Amino acid sequence: EADIYQTPRYLVIGTGKKITLECSQTMGHDKMYWYQQDPGMELHLIHYSYGVNSTEKGDLSSESTVSRIRTEHFPLTLESARPSHTSQYLCASSATQGVSEKLFFGSGTQLSVL
Amino acid sequence: QKEVEQNSGPLSVPEGAIASLNCTYSDRVSQSFFWYRQYSGKSPELIMSIYSNGDKEDGRFTAQLNKASQYVSLLIRDSQPSDSATYLCAVNMKGSYIPTFGRGTSLIVHP
């Protein structure tokens, strides 16, 4: 079983609030990711990291930011939440398997912005 | 055209039947292909990976890859109600090590 943890599991906040979604993994993986998923839709990559002090934006334009100060920790921050940010946010880390990555997902944060 | 396409379903099969899930992809040079299972309200978990043309079997699951036709499929034999979930196809596109996910196919196995 993957050891990757996300908190909080559910979050309901008002428009304009600053929030940070936490993600930690204990597997020593270098690579970590944030995905956004709406019901019945694809997972969209919003941020990823190759390792400490390395972060990149993904395919989906996002108003969030991330940081990677420690290998095990990859928090995502929204400076000013809006209703359009309402979604499921999934954190993942990966182990290299050949030329590709095997992803392990956290349990997700369901964010609702009122 | 989406990069990774799946029929959203739902696909409904009786218990004990074979469930066949299909996925097509747009990048002809893709090399790595994955199937993830996602139960309702849960996060995805990897169940199969395949890299070469042909079949790969793991228990009741068989992944089939046909690079010439650009499709990958997942067969579930002796389907059980516990197999009811959304199955996500993921493909490494354009040399990226990060997989691109399809929308997923909802599978319902009824007793």
JSON list of C-alpha atoms in Angstrom, two decimals:
[
{"chain": "A", "resi": 1, "resn": "GLU", "atom": "CA", "xyz": [0.00, 0.00, 0.00]},
{"chain": "A", "resi": 2, "resn": "ALA", "atom": "CA", "xyz": [1.29, 3.43, -0.98]},
{"chain": "A", "resi": 3, "resn": "ASP", "atom": "CA", "xyz": [2.38, 5.76, 1.80]},
{"chain": "A", "resi": 4, "resn": "ILE", "atom": "CA", "xyz": [1.24, 9.11, 0.53]},
{"chain": "A", "resi": 5, "resn": "TYR", "atom": "CA", "xyz": [-0.97, 11.34, 2.61]},
{"chain": "A", "resi": 6, "resn": "GLN", "atom": "CA", "xyz": [-3.14, 14.32, 1.83]},
{"chain": "A", "resi": 7, "resn": "THR", "atom": "CA", "xyz": [-4.83, 16.71, 4.22]},
{"chain": "A", "resi": 8, "resn": "PRO", "atom": "CA", "xyz": [-7.47, 17.88, 4.58]},
{"chain": "A", "resi": 9, "resn": "ARG", "atom": "CA", "xyz": [-9.75, 15.25, 3.03]},
{"chain": "A", "resi": 10, "resn": "TYR", "atom": "CA", "xyz": [-12.55, 17.79, 2.58]},
{"chain": "A", "resi": 11, "resn": "LEU", "atom": "CA", "xyz": [-12.40, 21.59, 2.65]},
{"chain": "A", "resi": 12, "resn": "VAL", "atom": "CA", "xyz": [-15.19, 24.15, 2.30]},
{"chain": "A", "resi": 13, "resn": "ILE", "atom": "CA", "xyz": [-14.08, 27.76, 2.23]},
{"chain": "A", "resi": 14, "resn": "GLY", "atom": "CA", "xyz": [-15.26, 31.17, 1.15]},
{"chain": "A", "resi": 15, "resn": "THR", "atom": "CA", "xyz": [-14.14, 33.10, -1.91]},
{"chain": "A", "resi": 16, "resn": "GLY", "atom": "CA", "xyz": [-10.90, 35.03, -1.51]},
{"chain": "A", "resi": 17, "resn": "LYS", "atom": "CA", "xyz": [-9.39, 32.83, 1.19]},
{"chain": "A", "resi": 18, "resn": "LYS", "atom": "CA", "xyz": [-5.82, 31.58, 0.99]},
{"chain": "A", "resi": 19, "resn": "ILE", "atom": "CA", "xyz": [-5.48, 27.82, 1.37]},
{"chain": "A", "resi": 20, "resn": "THR", "atom": "CA", "xyz": [-2.74, 25.23, 1.36]},
{"chain": "A", "resi": 21, "resn": "LEU", "atom": "CA", "xyz": [-3.35, 21.58, 0.51]},
{"chain": "A", "resi": 22, "resn": "GLU", "atom": "CA", "xyz": [-0.81, 19.31, 2.16]},
{"chain": "A", "resi": 23, "resn": "CYS", "atom": "CA", "xyz": [0.81, 16.24, 0.60]},
{"chain": "A", "resi": 24, "resn": "SER", "atom": "CA", "xyz": [3.51, 14.04, 2.11]},
{"chain": "A", "resi": 25, "resn": "GLN", "atom": "CA", "xyz": [5.04, 10.74, 1.09]},
{"chain": "A", "resi": 26, "resn": "THR", "atom": "CA", "xyz": [7.30, 8.40, 3.00]},
{"chain": "A", "resi": 27, "resn": "MET", "atom": "CA", "xyz": [8.55, 6.32, 0.07]},
{"chain": "A", "resi": 28, "resn": "GLY", "atom": "CA", "xyz": [11.54, 8.50, -0.75]},
{"chain": "A", "resi": 29, "resn": "HIS", "atom": "CA", "xyz": [10.26, 9.21, -4.26]},
{"chain": "A", "resi": 30, "resn": "ASP", "atom": "CA", "xyz": [11.95, 12.07, -6.09]},
{"chain": "A", "resi": 31, "resn": "LYS", "atom": "CA", "xyz": [9.04, 12.88, -8.37]},
{"chain": "A", "resi": 32, "resn": "MET", "atom": "CA", "xyz": [5.73, 14.27, -7.14]},
{"chain": "A", "resi": 33, "resn": "TYR", "atom": "CA", "xyz": [2.62, 15.58, -8.88]},
{"chain": "A", "resi": 34, "resn": "TRP", "atom": "CA", "xyz": [-0.63, 17.45, -8.38]},
{"chain": "A", "resi": 35, "resn": "TYR", "atom": "CA", "xyz": [-3.65, 16.52, -10.47]},
{"chain": "A", "resi": 36, "resn": "GLN", "atom": "CA", "xyz": [-7.11, 18.06, -10.68]},
{"chain": "A", "resi": 37, "resn": "GLN", "atom": "CA", "xyz": [-10.09, 15.82, -11.36]},
{"chain": "A", "resi": 38, "resn": "ASP", "atom": "CA", "xyz": [-13.74, 16.75, -11.87]},
{"chain": "A", "resi": 39, "resn": "PRO", "atom": "CA", "xyz": [-16.45, 14.04, -11.82]},
{"chain": "A", "resi": 40, "resn": "GLY", "atom": "CA", "xyz": [-16.38, 11.91, -14.96]},
{"chain": "A", "resi": 41, "resn": "MET", "atom": "CA", "xyz": [-13.44, 13.82, -16.38]},
{"chain": "A", "resi": 42, "resn": "GLU", "atom": "CA", "xyz": [-9.76, 13.18, -17.02]},
{"chain": "A", "resi": 43, "resn": "LEU", "atom": "CA", "xyz": [-7.05, 13.77, -14.49]},
{"chain": "A", "resi": 44, "resn": "HIS", "atom": "CA", "xyz": [-5.34, 17.03, -15.44]},
{"chain": "A", "resi": 45, "resn": "LEU", "atom": "CA", "xyz": [-1.74, 17.62, -14.40]},
{"chain": "A", "resi": 46, "resn": "ILE", "atom": "CA", "xyz": [-1.35, 21.04, -12.78]},
{"chain": "A", "resi": 47, "resn": "HIS", "atom": "CA", "xyz": [2.13, 20.84, -11.18]},
{"chain": "A", "resi": 48, "resn": "TYR", "atom": "CA", "xyz": [5.01, 18.42, -10.87]},
{"chain": "A", "resi": 49, "resn": "SER", "atom": "CA", "xyz": [8.43, 18.22, -9.31]},
{"chain": "A", "resi": 50, "resn": "TYR", "atom": "CA", "xyz": [11.55, 16.28, -10.20]},
{"chain": "A", "resi": 51, "resn": "GLY", "atom": "CA", "xyz": [13.04, 16.75, -6.77]},
{"chain": "A", "resi": 52, "resn": "VAL", "atom": "CA", "xyz": [13.92, 19.28, -4.09]},
{"chain": "A", "resi": 53, "resn": "ASN", "atom": "CA", "xyz": [13.80, 22.89, -5.35]},
{"chain": "A", "resi": 54, "resn": "SER", "atom": "CA", "xyz": [12.43, 21.73, -8.72]},
{"chain": "A", "resi": 55, "resn": "THR", "atom": "CA", "xyz": [8.85, 22.56, -9.74]},
{"chain": "A", "resi": 56, "resn": "GLU", "atom": "CA", "xyz": [7.14, 22.79, -13.11]},
{"chain": "A", "resi": 57, "resn": "LYS", "atom": "CA", "xyz": [3.68, 23.70, -14.34]},
{"chain": "A", "resi": 58, "resn": "GLY", "atom": "CA", "xyz": [1.62, 21.00, -15.95]},
{"chain": "A", "resi": 59, "resn": "ASP", "atom": "CA", "xyz": [-0.76, 20.98, -18.88]},
{"chain": "A", "resi": 60, "resn": "LEU", "atom": "CA", "xyz": [-3.68, 22.62, -17.12]},
{"chain": "A", "resi": 61, "resn": "SER", "atom": "CA", "xyz": [-3.41, 26.32, -16.45]},
{"chain": "A", "resi": 62, "resn": "SER", "atom": "CA", "xyz": [-3.71, 26.85, -12.74]},
{"chain": "A", "resi": 63, "resn": "GLU", "atom": "CA", "xyz": [-3.66, 29.81, -10.38]},
{"chain": "A", "resi": 64, "resn": "SER", "atom": "CA", "xyz": [-2.06, 27.67, -7.71]},
{"chain": "A", "resi": 65, "resn": "THR", "atom": "CA", "xyz": [1.59, 27.47, -6.70]},
{"chain": "A", "resi": 66, "resn": "VAL", "atom": "CA", "xyz": [3.69, 24.67, -5.24]},
{"chain": "A", "resi": 67, "resn": "SER", "atom": "CA", "xyz": [6.95, 24.32, -3.36]},
{"chain": "A", "resi": 68, "resn": "ARG", "atom": "CA", "xyz": [9.37, 21.44, -2.80]},
{"chain": "A", "resi": 69, "resn": "ILE", "atom": "CA", "xyz": [11.69, 22.24, 0.06]},
{"chain": "A", "resi": 70, "resn": "ARG", "atom": "CA", "xyz": [11.87, 18.66, 1.33]},
{"chain": "A", "resi": 71, "resn": "THR", "atom": "CA", "xyz": [11.72, 15.43, -0.64]},
{"chain": "A", "resi": 72, "resn": "GLU", "atom": "CA", "xyz": [8.72, 14.14, 1.23]},
{"chain": "A", "resi": 73, "resn": "HIS", "atom": "CA", "xyz": [6.58, 17.29, 1.18]},
{"chain": "A", "resi": 74, "resn": "PHE", "atom": "CA", "xyz": [4.82, 18.94, -1.80]},
{"chain": "A", "resi": 75, "resn": "PRO", "atom": "CA", "xyz": [2.17, 21.46, -0.70]},
{"chain": "A", "resi": 76, "resn": "LEU", "atom": "CA", "xyz": [-0.15, 23.30, -3.10]},
{"chain": "A", "resi": 77, "resn": "THR", "atom": "CA", "xyz": [-1.29, 26.84, -2.33]},
{"chain": "A", "resi": 78, "resn": "LEU", "atom": "CA", "xyz": [-4.17, 28.91, -3.66]},
{"chain": "A", "resi": 79, "resn": "GLU", "atom": "CA", "xyz": [-3.61, 32.59, -2.78]},
{"chain": "A", "resi": 80, "resn": "SER", "atom": "CA", "xyz": [-7.23, 33.60, -3.39]},
{"chain": "A", "resi": 81, "resn": "ALA", "atom": "CA", "xyz": [-9.74, 30.82, -3.83]},
{"chain": "A", "resi": 82, "resn": "ARG", "atom": "CA", "xyz": [-12.63, 31.20, -6.28]},
{"chain": "A", "resi": 83, "resn": "PRO", "atom": "CA", "xyz": [-15.67, 29.00, -7.01]},
{"chain": "A", "resi": 84, "resn": "SER", "atom": "CA", "xyz": [-13.97, 27.88, -10.25]},
{"chain": "A", "resi": 85, "resn": "HIS", "atom": "CA", "xyz": [-11.35, 26.17, -8.05]},
{"chain": "A", "resi": 86, "resn": "THR", "atom": "CA", "xyz": [-13.96, 23.75, -6.73]},
{"chain": "A", "resi": 87, "resn": "SER", "atom": "CA", "xyz": [-12.64, 20.31, -7.64]},
{"chain": "A", "resi": 88, "resn": "GLN", "atom": "CA", "xyz": [-10.90, 17.17, -6.41]},
{"chain": "A", "resi": 89, "resn": "TYR", "atom": "CA", "xyz": [-7.14, 17.60, -6.00]},
{"chain": "A", "resi": 90, "resn": "LEU", "atom": "CA", "xyz": [-4.99, 14.48, -6.12]},
{"chain": "A", "resi": 91, "resn": "CYS", "atom": "CA", "xyz": [-1.36, 14.32, -5.10]},
{"chain": "A", "resi": 92, "resn": "ALA", "atom": "CA", "xyz": [0.89, 11.54, -6.40]},
{"chain": "A", "resi": 93, "resn": "SER", "atom": "CA", "xyz": [4.47, 10.41, -6.23]},
{"chain": "A", "resi": 94, "resn": "SER", "atom": "CA", "xyz": [6.22, 7.98, -8.52]},
{"chain": "A", "resi": 95, "resn": "ALA", "atom": "CA", "xyz": [8.82, 5.29, -8.80]},
{"chain": "A", "resi": 96, "resn": "THR", "atom": "CA", "xyz": [10.64, 4.90, -12.10]},
{"chain": "A", "resi": 97, "resn": "GLN", "atom": "CA", "xyz": [9.65, 1.72, -13.93]},
{"chain": "A", "resi": 98, "resn": "GLY", "atom": "CA", "xyz": [11.69, 1.35, -17.09]},
{"chain": "A", "resi": 99, "resn": "VAL", "atom": "CA", "xyz": [11.18, 4.48, -19.17]},
{"chain": "A", "resi": 100, "resn": "SER", "atom": "CA", "xyz": [8.01, 5.50, -17.38]},
{"chain": "A", "resi": 101, "resn": "GLU", "atom": "CA", "xyz": [6.72, 6.27, -13.94]},
{"chain": "A", "resi": 102, "resn": "LYS", "atom": "CA", "xyz": [4.42, 4.21, -11.74]},
{"chain": "A", "resi": 103, "resn": "LEU", "atom": "CA", "xyz": [2.22, 6.66, -9.89]},
{"chain": "A", "resi": 104, "resn": "PHE", "atom": "CA", "xyz": [0.98, 6.27, -6.33]},
{"chain": "A", "resi": 105, "resn": "PHE", "atom": "CA", "xyz": [-1.91, 8.53, -5.39]},
{"chain": "A", "resi": 106, "resn": "GLY", "atom": "CA", "xyz": [-2.99, 10.05, -2.12]},
{"chain": "A", "resi": 107, "resn": "SER", "atom": "CA", "xyz": [-6.61, 9.92, -1.02]},
{"chain": "A", "resi": 108, "resn": "GLY", "atom": "CA", "xyz": [-7.32, 13.38, -2.43]},
{"chain": "A", "resi": 109, "resn": "THR", "atom": "CA", "xyz": [-8.71, 16.68, -1.18]},
{"chain": "A", "resi": 110, "resn": "GLN", "atom": "CA", "xyz": [-12.24, 17.64, -2.21]},
{"chain": "A", "resi": 111, "resn": "LEU", "atom": "CA", "xyz": [-12.28, 21.43, -2.29]},
{"chain": "A", "resi": 112, "resn": "SER", "atom": "CA", "xyz": [-15.48, 23.48, -2.39]},
{"chain": "A", "resi": 113, "resn": "VAL", "atom": "CA", "xyz": [-15.26, 27.25, -2.71]},
{"chain": "A", "resi": 114, "resn": "LEU", "atom": "CA", "xyz": [-18.48, 29.10, -1.95]},
{"chain": "B", "resi": 1, "resn": "GLN", "atom": "CA", "xyz": [-9.20, 14.48, -31.06]},
{"chain": "B", "resi": 2, "resn": "LYS", "atom": "CA", "xyz": [-8.34, 13.75, -27.44]},
{"chain": "B", "resi": 3, "resn": "GLU", "atom": "CA", "xyz": [-4.92, 12.26, -26.86]},
{"chain": "B", "resi": 4, "resn": "VAL", "atom": "CA", "xyz": [-6.28, 9.29, -24.91]},
{"chain": "B", "resi": 5, "resn": "GLU", "atom": "CA", "xyz": [-9.85, 8.25, -25.62]},
{"chain": "B", "resi": 6, "resn": "GLN", "atom": "CA", "xyz": [-12.11, 5.92, -23.72]},
{"chain": "B", "resi": 7, "resn": "ASN", "atom": "CA", "xyz": [-15.82, 5.21, -23.89]},
{"chain": "B", "resi": 8, "resn": "SER", "atom": "CA", "xyz": [-17.19, 6.65, -20.65]},
{"chain": "B", "resi": 9, "resn": "GLY", "atom": "CA", "xyz": [-19.79, 3.87, -20.33]},
{"chain": "B", "resi": 10, "resn": "PRO", "atom": "CA", "xyz": [-21.18, 2.65, -18.11]},
{"chain": "B", "resi": 11, "resn": "LEU", "atom": "CA", "xyz": [-20.31, -0.85, -19.23]},
{"chain": "B", "resi": 12, "resn": "SER", "atom": "CA", "xyz": [-22.60, -3.30, -17.48]},
{"chain": "B", "resi": 13, "resn": "VAL", "atom": "CA", "xyz": [-21.74, -7.00, -17.33]},
{"chain": "B", "resi": 14, "resn": "PRO", "atom": "CA", "xyz": [-23.13, -9.89, -15.28]},
{"chain": "B", "resi": 15, "resn": "GLU", "atom": "CA", "xyz": [-21.06, -11.50, -12.58]},
{"chain": "B", "resi": 16, "resn": "GLY", "atom": "CA", "xyz": [-18.74, -14.15, -14.02]},
{"chain": "B", "resi": 17, "resn": "ALA", "atom": "CA", "xyz": [-18.61, -12.61, -17.50]},
{"chain": "B", "resi": 18, "resn": "ILE", "atom": "CA", "xyz": [-15.61, -11.12, -19.28]},
{"chain": "B", "resi": 19, "resn": "ALA", "atom": "CA", "xyz": [-15.47, -7.33, -19.21]},
{"chain": "B", "resi": 20, "resn": "SER", "atom": "CA", "xyz": [-13.63, -5.70, -22.11]},
{"chain": "B", "resi": 21, "resn": "LEU", "atom": "CA", "xyz": [-12.43, -2.12, -21.77]},
{"chain": "B", "resi": 22, "resn": "ASN", "atom": "CA", "xyz": [-10.86, -0.26, -24.68]},
{"chain": "B", "resi": 23, "resn": "CYS", "atom": "CA", "xyz": [-8.62, 2.75, -25.09]},
{"chain": "B", "resi": 24, "resn": "THR", "atom": "CA", "xyz": [-7.18, 4.49, -28.16]},
{"chain": "B", "resi": 25, "resn": "TYR", "atom": "CA", "xyz": [-4.33, 6.99, -28.21]},
{"chain": "B", "resi": 26, "resn": "SER", "atom": "CA", "xyz": [-3.13, 9.58, -30.68]},
{"chain": "B", "resi": 27, "resn": "ASP", "atom": "CA", "xyz": [0.68, 9.50, -30.36]},
{"chain": "B", "resi": 28, "resn": "ARG", "atom": "CA", "xyz": [2.10, 6.79, -32.58]},
{"chain": "B", "resi": 29, "resn": "VAL", "atom": "CA", "xyz": [5.45, 6.76, -30.75]},
{"chain": "B", "resi": 30, "resn": "SER", "atom": "CA", "xyz": [3.99, 6.10, -27.29]},
{"chain": "B", "resi": 31, "resn": "GLN", "atom": "CA", "xyz": [5.88, 3.33, -25.51]},
{"chain": "B", "resi": 32, "resn": "SER", "atom": "CA", "xyz": [4.25, 2.86, -22.10]},
{"chain": "B", "resi": 33, "resn": "PHE", "atom": "CA", "xyz": [0.64, 2.07, -21.29]},
{"chain": "B", "resi": 34, "resn": "PHE", "atom": "CA", "xyz": [-1.16, 1.69, -17.99]},
{"chain": "B", "resi": 35, "resn": "TRP", "atom": "CA", "xyz": [-4.52, 0.81, -16.53]},
{"chain": "B", "resi": 36, "resn": "TYR", "atom": "CA", "xyz": [-5.57, 2.39, -13.24]},
{"chain": "B", "resi": 37, "resn": "ARG", "atom": "CA", "xyz": [-8.68, 1.45, -11.26]},
{"chain": "B", "resi": 38, "resn": "GLN", "atom": "CA", "xyz": [-10.58, 4.12, -9.37]},
{"chain": "B", "resi": 39, "resn": "TYR", "atom": "CA", "xyz": [-13.37, 3.21, -6.99]},
{"chain": "B", "resi": 40, "resn": "SER", "atom": "CA", "xyz": [-16.05, 5.83, -6.39]},
{"chain": "B", "resi": 41, "resn": "GLY", "atom": "CA", "xyz": [-14.75, 8.49, -4.02]},
{"chain": "B", "resi": 42, "resn": "LYS", "atom": "CA", "xyz": [-11.27, 6.99, -3.98]},
{"chain": "B", "resi": 43, "resn": "SER", "atom": "CA", "xyz": [-8.00, 7.71, -5.73]},
{"chain": "B", "resi": 44, "resn": "PRO", "atom": "CA", "xyz": [-6.62, 5.75, -8.72]},
{"chain": "B", "resi": 45, "resn": "GLU", "atom": "CA", "xyz": [-4.42, 2.70, -8.21]},
{"chain": "B", "resi": 46, "resn": "LEU", "atom": "CA", "xyz": [-2.26, 1.03, -10.83]},
{"chain": "B", "resi": 47, "resn": "ILE", "atom": "CA", "xyz": [-3.39, -2.46, -11.82]},
{"chain": "B", "resi": 48, "resn": "MET", "atom": "CA", "xyz": [-1.58, -3.18, -15.09]},
{"chain": "B", "resi": 49, "resn": "SER", "atom": "CA", "xyz": [1.25, -1.85, -17.23]},
{"chain": "B", "resi": 50, "resn": "ILE", "atom": "CA", "xyz": [2.23, -2.99, -20.72]},
{"chain": "B", "resi": 51, "resn": "TYR", "atom": "CA", "xyz": [5.05, -1.96, -23.02]},
{"chain": "B", "resi": 52, "resn": "SER", "atom": "CA", "xyz": [5.16, -4.50, -25.88]},
{"chain": "B", "resi": 53, "resn": "ASN", "atom": "CA", "xyz": [2.65, -5.60, -28.49]},
{"chain": "B", "resi": 54, "resn": "GLY", "atom": "CA", "xyz": [0.58, -8.58, -27.47]},
{"chain": "B", "resi": 55, "resn": "ASP", "atom": "CA", "xyz": [-0.99, -9.74, -24.26]},
{"chain": "B", "resi": 56, "resn": "LYS", "atom": "CA", "xyz": [0.10, -9.47, -20.65]},
{"chain": "B", "resi": 57, "resn": "GLU", "atom": "CA", "xyz": [-1.76, -11.48, -18.04]},
{"chain": "B", "resi": 58, "resn": "ASP", "atom": "CA", "xyz": [-1.94, -10.92, -14.29]},
{"chain": "B", "resi": 59, "resn": "GLY", "atom": "CA", "xyz": [-4.50, -13.06, -12.49]},
{"chain": "B", "resi": 60, "resn": "ARG", "atom": "CA", "xyz": [-7.95, -12.26, -13.86]},
{"chain": "B", "resi": 61, "resn": "PHE", "atom": "CA", "xyz": [-6.63, -9.22, -15.75]},
{"chain": "B", "resi": 62, "resn": "THR", "atom": "CA", "xyz": [-5.18, -9.24, -19.28]},
{"chain": "B", "resi": 63, "resn": "ALA", "atom": "CA", "xyz": [-3.84, -6.13, -20.98]},
{"chain": "B", "resi": 64, "resn": "GLN", "atom": "CA", "xyz": [-3.64, -6.19, -24.78]},
{"chain": "B", "resi": 65, "resn": "LEU", "atom": "CA", "xyz": [-1.58, -3.75, -26.83]},
{"chain": "B", "resi": 66, "resn": "ASN", "atom": "CA", "xyz": [-1.67, -3.14, -30.58]},
{"chain": "B", "resi": 67, "resn": "LYS", "atom": "CA", "xyz": [0.70, -0.29, -31.45]},
{"chain": "B", "resi": 68, "resn": "ALA", "atom": "CA", "xyz": [-0.06, -0.42, -35.18]},
{"chain": "B", "resi": 69, "resn": "SER", "atom": "CA", "xyz": [-3.73, 0.27, -34.49]},
{"chain": "B", "resi": 70, "resn": "GLN", "atom": "CA", "xyz": [-2.94, 2.50, -31.50]},
{"chain": "B", "resi": 71, "resn": "TYR", "atom": "CA", "xyz": [-5.20, 0.82, -29.03]},
{"chain": "B", "resi": 72, "resn": "VAL", "atom": "CA", "xyz": [-4.82, -0.86, -25.69]},
{"chain": "B", "resi": 73, "resn": "SER", "atom": "CA", "xyz": [-7.47, -2.92, -23.94]},
{"chain": "B", "resi": 74, "resn": "LEU", "atom": "CA", "xyz": [-8.09, -4.48, -20.56]},
{"chain": "B", "resi": 75, "resn": "LEU", "atom": "CA", "xyz": [-9.95, -7.76, -20.16]},
{"chain": "B", "resi": 76, "resn": "ILE", "atom": "CA", "xyz": [-11.31, -8.80, -16.79]},
{"chain": "B", "resi": 77, "resn": "ARG", "atom": "CA", "xyz": [-12.23, -12.48, -16.61]},
{"chain": "B", "resi": 78, "resn": "ASP", "atom": "CA", "xyz": [-14.77, -13.86, -14.14]},
{"chain": "B", "resi": 79, "resn": "SER", "atom": "CA", "xyz": [-15.94, -10.34, -13.30]},
{"chain": "B", "resi": 80, "resn": "GLN", "atom": "CA", "xyz": [-16.96, -9.74, -9.71]},
{"chain": "B", "resi": 81, "resn": "PRO", "atom": "CA", "xyz": [-19.16, -7.01, -8.19]},
{"chain": "B", "resi": 82, "resn": "SER", "atom": "CA", "xyz": [-15.99, -5.80, -6.45]},
{"chain": "B", "resi": 83, "resn": "ASP", "atom": "CA", "xyz": [-14.58, -4.98, -9.91]},
{"chain": "B", "resi": 84, "resn": "SER", "atom": "CA", "xyz": [-17.20, -2.24, -10.28]},
{"chain": "B", "resi": 85, "resn": "ALA", "atom": "CA", "xyz": [-15.17, 0.93, -10.65]},
{"chain": "B", "resi": 86, "resn": "THR", "atom": "CA", "xyz": [-13.89, 3.41, -13.21]},
{"chain": "B", "resi": 87, "resn": "TYR", "atom": "CA", "xyz": [-10.91, 2.17, -15.22]},
{"chain": "B", "resi": 88, "resn": "LEU", "atom": "CA", "xyz": [-8.49, 4.83, -16.41]},
{"chain": "B", "resi": 89, "resn": "CYS", "atom": "CA", "xyz": [-6.20, 4.30, -19.36]},
{"chain": "B", "resi": 90, "resn": "ALA", "atom": "CA", "xyz": [-2.90, 6.20, -19.18]},
{"chain": "B", "resi": 91, "resn": "VAL", "atom": "CA", "xyz": [-0.30, 6.60, -21.92]},
{"chain": "B", "resi": 92, "resn": "ASN", "atom": "CA", "xyz": [3.14, 8.20, -21.99]},
{"chain": "B", "resi": 93, "resn": "MET", "atom": "CA", "xyz": [2.86, 10.67, -24.86]},
{"chain": "B", "resi": 94, "resn": "LYS", "atom": "CA", "xyz": [5.56, 12.33, -26.95]},
{"chain": "B", "resi": 95, "resn": "GLY", "atom": "CA", "xyz": [8.46, 10.90, -24.97]},
{"chain": "B", "resi": 96, "resn": "SER", "atom": "CA", "xyz": [7.24, 12.29, -21.65]},
{"chain": "B", "resi": 97, "resn": "TYR", "atom": "CA", "xyz": [7.69, 10.12, -18.60]},
{"chain": "B", "resi": 98, "resn": "ILE", "atom": "CA", "xyz": [4.45, 11.53, -17.16]},
{"chain": "B", "resi": 99, "resn": "PRO", "atom": "CA", "xyz": [1.34, 9.64, -18.32]},
{"chain": "B", "resi": 100, "resn": "THR", "atom": "CA", "xyz": [-1.65, 11.30, -19.95]},
{"chain": "B", "resi": 101, "resn": "PHE", "atom": "CA", "xyz": [-4.94, 9.95, -18.62]},
{"chain": "B", "resi": 102, "resn": "GLY", "atom": "CA", "xyz": [-8.16, 9.18, -20.42]},
{"chain": "B", "resi": 103, "resn": "ARG", "atom": "CA", "xyz": [-11.55, 10.04, -18.99]},
{"chain": "B", "resi": 104, "resn": "GLY", "atom": "CA", "xyz": [-12.11, 6.50, -17.79]},
{"chain": "B", "resi": 105, "resn": "THR", "atom": "CA", "xyz": [-14.74, 3.83, -18.40]},
{"chain": "B", "resi": 106, "resn": "SER", "atom": "CA", "xyz": [-17.25, 3.08, -15.69]},
{"chain": "B", "resi": 107, "resn": "LEU", "atom": "CA", "xyz": [-17.72, -0.67, -15.19]},
{"chain": "B", "resi": 108, "resn": "ILE", "atom": "CA", "xyz": [-20.70, -2.12, -13.34]},
{"chain": "B", "resi": 109, "resn": "VAL", "atom": "CA", "xyz": [-20.71, -5.83, -12.52]},
{"chain": "B", "resi": 110, "resn": "HIS", "atom": "CA", "xyz": [-24.16, -6.91, -11.42]},
{"chain": "B", "resi": 111, "resn": "PRO", "atom": "CA", "xyz": [-24.89, -10.12, -9.48]}
]
